[in-house]
Amino acid sequence: MSEAGEFQIIEQFFTYPSFGAWKSQGVGDDCAIIDTGAGRLAVTCDMTALGTHFFPDADPEDVGYKALAVNLSDLAAAGAVPRAFFLSIGLPRRDDGWLADFSRGLMALAHESGCALLGGDTTRTPEIDGRHAPATISITAMGDLPAGMGLTRSGAQPGDDIWVSGTVGDAYAALMCRWGRWQVMPDAEPRLFARMDRPTPRIALGQALLGAATACADISDGLLADLDHILTRSCVSAEIEWERIPLSPVLSTLTVARQHEAALAGGDDYELIFTAPPAAAERIFEAGLLSNTPVSRIGRILEREETAVVVRTADGLPVAVPSTGYDHFNAEDPE
């Protein structure tokens, strides 16, 4: 029997109706949106690990920065204002130099985003066959939302436009280059690696989309995989026009097959993918301008069909869709 995937594990073992005094919309969105009685909070928790999310020899300053960035991206997908985070970290040993660099990257983004470190925990990772497991970082981040507001994955409606921020596919292309599978011009590598190592959480854009977007997710597992989360939660389907998907100049130099693989199935971009009615288009462009974030309309939402998403060229020809998205429990290790 094949091992259950990441999202199947969540659905089977950890999805329950909300109960208790703090009501939430439950498991399945980038953030839990909680009405506390005194206000509305968005809360997210993400775990990262050396050897899984980072190369074992990754720059610890980049590790610290990105560990917080992925959580802030979840808050952005909810439209929340970051306020605080809690850090739990497991370490194979005490290494003051590594910790100094890690904390420098972590706190640089914390100060930049106004998200304060308020607590957490430290422990030593378990020993296996005489060696301790690599560093593991868990961050829980919290943000404010206006009363009754907050973006989720479940509001997309047939007829809505599908939008994406920034460009997609660069982080995956960087990974392929580091694995030695792809090549780009040497002067282009730093731009790709920066997208992988220091993603930009689209915090200001998420806040500007409140009241305009109907559904939203951040692109961590891949454009089509994260769009599929919206489609599943909203019980709709989608049609994407390939030429409308925004690619960086570096990615545009690769073969079309690699562009498809990186932009459609690659993850780690931490851009936002969201939906909105056509009447909101002017407001969406304004949100992009106000947040200094490019936004692109790439498709539309359809009534629920047997095929969740179809990608076509401008001429209407179908695009072969690569295997979509990253799943920790179904992923193959790099060769």
mmCIF file of C-alpha atoms in Angstrom:
data_model
loop_
_atom_site.group_PDB
_atom_site.id
_atom_site.type_symbol
_atom_site.label_atom_id
_atom_site.label_comp_id
_atom_site.label_asym_id
_atom_site.label_seq_id
_atom_site.Cartn_x
_atom_site.Cartn_y
_atom_site.Cartn_z
ATOM 1 C CA MET A 1 0.000 0.000 0.000
ATOM 2 C CA SER A 2 1.437 3.379 -0.939
ATOM 3 C CA GLU A 3 2.236 5.797 1.839
ATOM 4 C CA ALA A 4 -0.418 8.423 2.429
ATOM 5 C CA GLY A 5 0.432 11.885 1.139
ATOM 6 C CA GLU A 6 0.869 14.972 3.288
ATOM 7 C CA PHE A 7 -2.607 16.377 2.677
ATOM 8 C CA GLN A 8 -4.299 12.982 3.002
ATOM 9 C CA ILE A 9 -2.667 12.583 6.424
ATOM 10 C CA ILE A 10 -4.006 15.973 7.517
ATOM 11 C CA GLU A 11 -7.480 15.198 6.230
ATOM 12 C CA GLN A 12 -7.624 11.697 7.711
ATOM 13 C CA PHE A 13 -6.113 12.256 11.135
ATOM 14 C CA PHE A 14 -6.153 15.962 12.008
ATOM 15 C CA THR A 15 -9.306 17.519 10.566
ATOM 16 C CA TYR A 16 -12.062 17.992 13.137
ATOM 17 C CA PRO A 17 -15.002 20.361 13.579
ATOM 18 C CA SER A 18 -14.033 23.516 15.446
ATOM 19 C CA PHE A 19 -14.961 23.513 19.127
ATOM 20 C CA GLY A 20 -14.216 25.529 22.249
ATOM 21 C CA ALA A 21 -14.526 29.228 22.923
ATOM 22 C CA TRP A 22 -12.314 30.288 20.004
ATOM 23 C CA LYS A 23 -14.137 29.388 16.815
ATOM 24 C CA SER A 24 -12.081 28.843 13.674
ATOM 25 C CA GLN A 25 -12.763 28.010 10.068
ATOM 26 C CA GLY A 26 -10.685 24.901 10.743
ATOM 27 C CA VAL A 27 -7.902 22.962 9.072
ATOM 28 C CA GLY A 28 -7.462 23.405 5.314
ATOM 29 C CA ASP A 29 -6.477 27.052 4.809
ATOM 30 C CA ASP A 30 -3.087 28.756 4.970
ATOM 31 C CA CYS A 31 -4.105 30.179 8.354
ATOM 32 C CA ALA A 32 -6.640 29.402 11.027
ATOM 33 C CA ILE A 33 -8.876 32.462 11.255
ATOM 34 C CA ILE A 34 -10.045 32.736 14.849
ATOM 35 C CA ASP A 35 -12.704 34.930 16.423
ATOM 36 C CA THR A 36 -11.572 35.418 20.013
ATOM 37 C CA GLY A 37 -14.367 37.670 21.187
ATOM 38 C CA ALA A 38 -11.887 40.540 21.491
ATOM 39 C CA GLY A 39 -10.958 40.501 17.806
ATOM 40 C CA ARG A 40 -10.022 38.305 14.875
ATOM 41 C CA LEU A 41 -6.668 36.542 14.560
ATOM 42 C CA ALA A 42 -4.903 34.675 11.771
ATOM 43 C CA VAL A 43 -2.582 31.959 13.087
ATOM 44 C CA THR A 44 -0.235 29.704 11.129
ATOM 45 C CA CYS A 45 2.384 27.103 12.022
ATOM 46 C CA ASP A 46 5.093 25.861 9.638
ATOM 47 C CA MET A 47 7.945 23.439 10.229
ATOM 48 C CA THR A 48 11.161 23.456 8.206
ATOM 49 C CA ALA A 49 14.241 21.252 8.442
ATOM 50 C CA LEU A 50 17.779 21.127 7.121
ATOM 51 C CA GLY A 51 17.994 18.349 4.581
ATOM 52 C CA THR A 52 14.292 18.641 3.679
ATOM 53 C CA HIS A 53 13.567 22.319 3.040
ATOM 54 C CA PHE A 54 17.192 23.464 2.990
ATOM 55 C CA PHE A 55 20.442 21.927 1.828
ATOM 56 C CA PRO A 56 22.427 20.620 4.817
ATOM 57 C CA ASP A 57 25.104 23.287 4.254
ATOM 58 C CA ALA A 58 22.654 26.160 3.639
ATOM 59 C CA ASP A 59 23.691 29.615 4.855
ATOM 60 C CA PRO A 60 22.176 29.811 8.368
ATOM 61 C CA GLU A 61 21.276 33.480 7.852
ATOM 62 C CA ASP A 62 19.167 32.466 4.840
ATOM 63 C CA VAL A 63 17.670 29.606 6.862
ATOM 64 C CA GLY A 64 16.545 32.007 9.593
ATOM 65 C CA TYR A 65 15.120 34.488 7.115
ATOM 66 C CA LYS A 66 13.219 31.906 5.089
ATOM 67 C CA ALA A 67 11.908 30.008 8.145
ATOM 68 C CA LEU A 68 9.996 33.146 9.139
ATOM 69 C CA ALA A 69 9.192 34.186 5.553
ATOM 70 C CA VAL A 70 7.164 31.043 4.853
ATOM 71 C CA ASN A 71 4.984 31.776 7.889
ATOM 72 C CA LEU A 72 4.548 35.420 6.954
ATOM 73 C CA SER A 73 3.505 34.275 3.489
ATOM 74 C CA ASP A 74 0.665 32.299 5.084
ATOM 75 C CA LEU A 75 -0.430 35.427 6.958
ATOM 76 C CA ALA A 76 -0.276 37.337 3.671
ATOM 77 C CA ALA A 77 -2.573 34.757 2.067
ATOM 78 C CA ALA A 78 -5.109 35.507 4.802
ATOM 79 C CA GLY A 79 -4.744 39.279 4.412
ATOM 80 C CA ALA A 80 -3.446 39.620 7.978
ATOM 81 C CA VAL A 81 -1.081 42.142 9.571
ATOM 82 C CA PRO A 82 1.835 40.208 11.183
ATOM 83 C CA ARG A 83 2.122 40.839 14.922
ATOM 84 C CA ALA A 84 4.079 38.082 16.690
ATOM 85 C CA PHE A 85 5.690 34.688 16.317
ATOM 86 C CA PHE A 86 6.925 31.836 18.490
ATOM 87 C CA LEU A 87 10.016 29.792 17.625
ATOM 88 C CA SER A 88 10.734 26.183 18.551
ATOM 89 C CA ILE A 89 14.013 24.761 17.319
ATOM 90 C CA GLY A 90 15.656 21.349 17.587
ATOM 91 C CA LEU A 91 19.436 21.331 17.209
ATOM 92 C CA PRO A 92 21.891 18.437 16.826
ATOM 93 C CA ARG A 93 24.397 20.340 18.992
ATOM 94 C CA ARG A 94 25.103 23.837 20.253
ATOM 95 C CA ASP A 95 26.861 25.896 17.580
ATOM 96 C CA ASP A 96 27.031 29.554 18.591
ATOM 97 C CA GLY A 97 28.294 30.710 15.202
ATOM 98 C CA TRP A 98 25.424 28.982 13.367
ATOM 99 C CA LEU A 99 22.897 30.321 15.878
ATOM 100 C CA ALA A 100 24.216 33.882 15.596
ATOM 101 C CA ASP A 101 23.853 33.826 11.812
ATOM 102 C CA PHE A 102 20.464 32.086 11.973
ATOM 103 C CA SER A 103 19.084 34.625 14.433
ATOM 104 C CA ARG A 104 20.475 37.520 12.362
ATOM 105 C CA GLY A 105 18.485 36.428 9.303
ATOM 106 C CA LEU A 106 15.411 35.600 11.375
ATOM 107 C CA MET A 107 15.321 38.927 13.192
ATOM 108 C CA ALA A 108 16.110 40.993 10.092
ATOM 109 C CA LEU A 109 12.791 39.888 8.603
ATOM 110 C CA ALA A 110 11.040 40.110 11.983
ATOM 111 C CA HIS A 111 11.973 43.797 12.292
ATOM 112 C CA GLU A 112 11.221 44.480 8.626
ATOM 113 C CA SER A 113 7.700 43.040 8.974
ATOM 114 C CA GLY A 114 6.963 44.266 12.512
ATOM 115 C CA CYS A 115 6.471 40.689 13.713
ATOM 116 C CA ALA A 116 7.967 40.244 17.187
ATOM 117 C CA LEU A 117 9.479 37.063 18.648
ATOM 118 C CA LEU A 118 7.550 36.445 21.881
ATOM 119 C CA GLY A 119 8.656 32.978 22.989
ATOM 120 C CA GLY A 120 9.256 29.370 22.052
ATOM 121 C CA ASP A 121 11.368 26.378 22.992
ATOM 122 C CA THR A 122 14.674 24.667 22.220
ATOM 123 C CA THR A 123 15.622 21.007 22.338
ATOM 124 C CA ARG A 124 18.225 18.575 21.018
ATOM 125 C CA THR A 125 17.294 16.442 18.050
ATOM 126 C CA PRO A 126 17.212 12.659 18.563
ATOM 127 C CA GLU A 127 20.268 10.506 18.019
ATOM 128 C CA ILE A 128 19.989 7.883 15.269
ATOM 129 C CA ASP A 129 22.820 5.423 14.571
ATOM 130 C CA GLY A 130 25.245 7.573 16.505
ATOM 131 C CA ARG A 131 24.300 10.847 14.771
ATOM 132 C CA HIS A 132 21.815 13.500 15.774
ATOM 133 C CA ALA A 133 19.074 14.422 13.325
ATOM 134 C CA PRO A 134 19.590 17.797 11.573
ATOM 135 C CA ALA A 135 18.181 21.103 12.795
ATOM 136 C CA THR A 136 14.401 21.424 12.716
ATOM 137 C CA ILE A 137 12.604 24.761 13.041
ATOM 138 C CA SER A 138 8.941 25.277 13.891
ATOM 139 C CA ILE A 139 7.412 28.752 13.866
ATOM 140 C CA THR A 140 3.891 29.766 14.861
ATOM 141 C CA ALA A 141 3.001 33.249 13.597
ATOM 142 C CA MET A 142 -0.002 35.400 14.450
ATOM 143 C CA GLY A 143 -1.588 38.408 12.773
ATOM 144 C CA ASP A 144 -4.527 40.802 13.048
ATOM 145 C CA LEU A 145 -7.570 40.881 10.788
ATOM 146 C CA PRO A 146 -10.450 43.357 10.631
ATOM 147 C CA ALA A 147 -13.666 42.076 12.225
ATOM 148 C CA GLY A 148 -15.469 39.646 9.952
ATOM 149 C CA MET A 149 -12.749 39.690 7.288
ATOM 150 C CA GLY A 150 -9.997 37.338 6.144
ATOM 151 C CA LEU A 151 -9.068 35.493 2.968
ATOM 152 C CA THR A 152 -9.431 31.708 2.751
ATOM 153 C CA ARG A 153 -9.244 29.098 -0.001
ATOM 154 C CA SER A 154 -12.976 28.480 -0.045
ATOM 155 C CA GLY A 155 -14.606 31.545 -1.634
ATOM 156 C CA ALA A 156 -13.905 31.193 -5.380
ATOM 157 C CA GLN A 157 -16.996 31.441 -7.595
ATOM 158 C CA PRO A 158 -17.602 30.464 -11.254
ATOM 159 C CA GLY A 159 -16.800 33.463 -13.419
ATOM 160 C CA ASP A 160 -14.067 34.778 -11.105
ATOM 161 C CA ASP A 161 -10.718 35.739 -12.595
ATOM 162 C CA ILE A 162 -7.581 33.935 -11.373
ATOM 163 C CA TRP A 163 -4.618 36.125 -10.499
ATOM 164 C CA VAL A 164 -1.025 35.579 -9.410
ATOM 165 C CA SER A 165 1.529 37.964 -7.949
ATOM 166 C CA GLY A 166 5.120 38.442 -9.087
ATOM 167 C CA THR A 167 6.655 35.706 -11.203
ATOM 168 C CA VAL A 168 6.604 31.953 -10.648
ATOM 169 C CA GLY A 169 9.048 29.106 -11.213
ATOM 170 C CA ASP A 170 12.351 30.741 -10.250
ATOM 171 C CA ALA A 171 12.799 28.957 -6.916
ATOM 172 C CA TYR A 172 12.272 25.566 -8.561
ATOM 173 C CA ALA A 173 14.703 26.468 -11.350
ATOM 174 C CA ALA A 174 17.250 27.424 -8.674
ATOM 175 C CA LEU A 175 16.798 24.018 -7.047
ATOM 176 C CA MET A 176 17.320 22.261 -10.376
ATOM 177 C CA CYS A 177 20.507 24.263 -10.935
ATOM 178 C CA ARG A 178 21.834 23.418 -7.487
ATOM 179 C CA TRP A 179 21.124 19.757 -8.096
ATOM 180 C CA GLY A 180 23.089 20.056 -11.355
ATOM 181 C CA ARG A 181 20.133 19.080 -13.536
ATOM 182 C CA TRP A 182 19.619 22.449 -15.255
ATOM 183 C CA GLN A 183 21.982 25.200 -16.314
ATOM 184 C CA VAL A 184 21.556 28.936 -16.773
ATOM 185 C CA MET A 185 24.075 31.651 -17.565
ATOM 186 C CA PRO A 186 26.406 32.150 -14.566
ATOM 187 C CA ASP A 187 25.365 35.790 -14.127
ATOM 188 C CA ALA A 188 21.707 34.678 -13.851
ATOM 189 C CA GLU A 189 22.268 32.217 -11.000
ATOM 190 C CA PRO A 190 22.305 34.815 -8.172
ATOM 191 C CA ARG A 191 18.861 36.068 -9.203
ATOM 192 C CA LEU A 192 17.432 32.546 -9.144
ATOM 193 C CA PHE A 193 19.124 31.618 -5.887
ATOM 194 C CA ALA A 194 17.836 34.767 -4.192
ATOM 195 C CA ARG A 195 14.269 33.763 -5.049
ATOM 196 C CA MET A 196 14.848 30.366 -3.455
ATOM 197 C CA ASP A 197 16.794 31.538 -0.396
ATOM 198 C CA ARG A 198 15.008 34.803 0.445
ATOM 199 C CA PRO A 199 11.399 34.734 -0.759
ATOM 200 C CA THR A 200 9.338 37.912 -0.359
ATOM 201 C CA PRO A 201 6.125 37.432 1.645
ATOM 202 C CA ARG A 202 3.437 39.477 -0.122
ATOM 203 C CA ILE A 203 2.131 40.982 3.116
ATOM 204 C CA ALA A 204 1.032 44.375 1.799
ATOM 205 C CA LEU A 205 -0.705 42.836 -1.215
ATOM 206 C CA GLY A 206 -2.623 40.364 0.958
ATOM 207 C CA GLN A 207 -3.952 43.189 3.092
ATOM 208 C CA ALA A 208 -4.900 45.222 0.007
ATOM 209 C CA LEU A 209 -6.884 42.258 -1.360
ATOM 210 C CA LEU A 210 -9.277 42.142 1.621
ATOM 211 C CA GLY A 211 -12.775 42.837 0.378
ATOM 212 C CA ALA A 212 -11.753 42.354 -3.266
ATOM 213 C CA ALA A 213 -10.433 38.786 -3.581
ATOM 214 C CA THR A 214 -12.804 35.858 -3.057
ATOM 215 C CA ALA A 215 -10.152 33.214 -2.284
ATOM 216 C CA CYS A 216 -6.392 33.190 -1.811
ATOM 217 C CA ALA A 217 -3.445 30.858 -1.176
ATOM 218 C CA ASP A 218 0.307 31.244 -1.224
ATOM 219 C CA ILE A 219 2.350 29.283 -3.736
ATOM 220 C CA SER A 220 4.478 26.962 -1.628
ATOM 221 C CA ASP A 221 3.824 23.589 -3.302
ATOM 222 C CA GLY A 222 3.445 24.833 -6.895
ATOM 223 C CA LEU A 223 1.021 27.031 -8.835
ATOM 224 C CA LEU A 224 -1.298 24.210 -9.919
ATOM 225 C CA ALA A 225 -1.093 22.380 -6.592
ATOM 226 C CA ASP A 226 -1.985 25.484 -4.584
ATOM 227 C CA LEU A 227 -4.660 26.501 -7.084
ATOM 228 C CA ASP A 228 -6.079 23.005 -6.635
ATOM 229 C CA HIS A 229 -6.405 23.672 -2.894
ATOM 230 C CA ILE A 230 -8.628 26.642 -3.774
ATOM 231 C CA LEU A 231 -10.612 24.616 -6.313
ATOM 232 C CA THR A 232 -11.163 21.749 -3.876
ATOM 233 C CA ARG A 233 -12.226 23.985 -1.009
ATOM 234 C CA SER A 234 -14.456 26.080 -3.288
ATOM 235 C CA CYS A 235 -15.925 23.117 -5.270
ATOM 236 C CA VAL A 236 -15.066 24.697 -8.639
ATOM 237 C CA SER A 237 -12.759 24.112 -11.620
ATOM 238 C CA ALA A 238 -10.406 26.394 -13.533
ATOM 239 C CA GLU A 239 -8.972 27.217 -16.926
ATOM 240 C CA ILE A 240 -5.491 28.768 -17.192
ATOM 241 C CA GLU A 241 -3.930 30.475 -20.232
ATOM 242 C CA TRP A 242 -0.254 29.544 -20.341
ATOM 243 C CA GLU A 243 1.008 32.744 -21.994
ATOM 244 C CA ARG A 244 -0.517 34.846 -19.214
ATOM 245 C CA ILE A 245 1.540 33.176 -16.470
ATOM 246 C CA PRO A 246 4.286 35.653 -15.453
ATOM 247 C CA LEU A 247 7.830 34.347 -15.914
ATOM 248 C CA SER A 248 11.102 36.043 -15.068
ATOM 249 C CA PRO A 249 13.557 36.862 -17.881
ATOM 250 C CA VAL A 250 15.839 34.080 -16.592
ATOM 251 C CA LEU A 251 13.128 31.413 -16.668
ATOM 252 C CA SER A 252 12.045 32.578 -20.128
ATOM 253 C CA THR A 253 15.445 31.519 -21.528
ATOM 254 C CA LEU A 254 14.800 27.848 -20.669
ATOM 255 C CA THR A 255 13.042 25.334 -22.908
ATOM 256 C CA VAL A 256 9.253 25.454 -22.925
ATOM 257 C CA ALA A 257 9.105 22.045 -21.224
ATOM 258 C CA ARG A 258 11.231 23.337 -18.357
ATOM 259 C CA GLN A 259 9.182 26.518 -18.163
ATOM 260 C CA HIS A 260 6.063 24.352 -17.801
ATOM 261 C CA GLU A 261 7.705 22.217 -15.121
ATOM 262 C CA ALA A 262 8.993 25.153 -13.080
ATOM 263 C CA ALA A 263 6.052 27.550 -13.388
ATOM 264 C CA LEU A 264 3.195 25.038 -13.142
ATOM 265 C CA ALA A 265 4.577 22.343 -10.828
ATOM 266 C CA GLY A 266 7.509 23.975 -9.038
ATOM 267 C CA GLY A 267 7.011 25.393 -5.571
ATOM 268 C CA ASP A 268 8.770 27.628 -3.050
ATOM 269 C CA ASP A 269 7.872 30.895 -4.809
ATOM 270 C CA TYR A 270 5.652 32.193 -1.968
ATOM 271 C CA GLU A 271 3.713 34.359 -4.372
ATOM 272 C CA LEU A 272 -0.059 34.697 -3.923
ATOM 273 C CA ILE A 273 -2.605 33.017 -6.181
ATOM 274 C CA PHE A 274 -6.094 34.423 -5.750
ATOM 275 C CA THR A 275 -9.492 34.848 -7.342
ATOM 276 C CA ALA A 276 -11.768 37.853 -7.759
ATOM 277 C CA PRO A 277 -14.854 38.784 -9.805
ATOM 278 C CA PRO A 278 -14.141 40.568 -13.116
ATOM 279 C CA ALA A 279 -15.738 43.735 -11.737
ATOM 280 C CA ALA A 280 -12.917 43.912 -9.168
ATOM 281 C CA ALA A 281 -10.129 43.986 -11.788
ATOM 282 C CA GLU A 282 -9.429 47.707 -11.394
ATOM 283 C CA ARG A 283 -9.258 47.291 -7.624
ATOM 284 C CA ILE A 284 -6.860 44.347 -7.998
ATOM 285 C CA PHE A 285 -4.518 46.377 -10.212
ATOM 286 C CA GLU A 286 -4.721 49.210 -7.677
ATOM 287 C CA ALA A 287 -3.833 46.766 -4.885
ATOM 288 C CA GLY A 288 -0.776 45.734 -6.894
ATOM 289 C CA LEU A 289 0.297 49.341 -7.342
ATOM 290 C CA LEU A 290 -0.259 50.227 -3.689
ATOM 291 C CA SER A 291 1.781 47.227 -2.540
ATOM 292 C CA ASN A 292 4.428 47.630 -5.262
ATOM 293 C CA THR A 293 3.693 44.075 -6.403
ATOM 294 C CA PRO A 294 3.071 43.048 -10.028
ATOM 295 C CA VAL A 295 -0.182 41.133 -10.493
ATOM 296 C CA SER A 296 -1.247 39.106 -13.544
ATOM 297 C CA ARG A 297 -4.640 37.720 -14.540
ATOM 298 C CA ILE A 298 -3.974 34.153 -15.732
ATOM 299 C CA GLY A 299 -7.346 32.428 -16.061
ATOM 300 C CA ARG A 300 -10.882 32.026 -14.798
ATOM 301 C CA ILE A 301 -12.951 29.895 -12.464
ATOM 302 C CA LEU A 302 -15.481 27.462 -13.975
ATOM 303 C CA GLU A 303 -18.328 25.388 -12.654
ATOM 304 C CA ARG A 304 -17.084 22.157 -11.111
ATOM 305 C CA GLU A 305 -16.036 19.692 -13.814
ATOM 306 C CA GLU A 306 -14.429 16.263 -13.854
ATOM 307 C CA THR A 307 -11.028 17.813 -14.599
ATOM 308 C CA ALA A 308 -10.203 20.351 -11.901
ATOM 309 C CA VAL A 309 -7.889 22.539 -13.990
ATOM 310 C CA VAL A 310 -7.051 22.808 -17.685
ATOM 311 C CA VAL A 311 -4.068 24.765 -19.027
ATOM 312 C CA ARG A 312 -4.310 26.020 -22.621
ATOM 313 C CA THR A 313 -2.266 28.153 -24.986
ATOM 314 C CA ALA A 314 -3.626 31.423 -26.354
ATOM 315 C CA ASP A 315 -4.717 29.412 -29.420
ATOM 316 C CA GLY A 316 -6.758 27.074 -27.231
ATOM 317 C CA LEU A 317 -4.391 24.111 -27.480
ATOM 318 C CA PRO A 318 -4.014 22.015 -24.307
ATOM 319 C CA VAL A 319 -0.725 22.207 -22.400
ATOM 320 C CA ALA A 320 0.615 18.944 -21.021
ATOM 321 C CA VAL A 321 0.476 19.439 -17.262
ATOM 322 C CA PRO A 322 3.512 18.074 -15.367
ATOM 323 C CA SER A 323 3.106 16.243 -12.078
ATOM 324 C CA THR A 324 1.901 18.915 -9.726
ATOM 325 C CA GLY A 325 3.259 20.054 -6.441
ATOM 326 C CA TYR A 326 5.523 18.897 -3.667
ATOM 327 C CA ASP A 327 4.325 16.426 -1.036
ATOM 328 C CA HIS A 328 6.672 15.552 1.829
ATOM 329 C CA PHE A 329 5.387 11.976 2.050
ATOM 330 C CA ASN A 330 5.325 11.227 -1.679
ATOM 331 C CA ALA A 331 8.461 13.077 -2.754
ATOM 332 C CA GLU A 332 11.512 11.350 -4.143
ATOM 333 C CA ASP A 333 14.909 12.260 -2.766
ATOM 334 C CA PRO A 334 17.235 14.021 -5.226
ATOM 335 C CA GLU A 335 19.651 11.793 -7.063
#
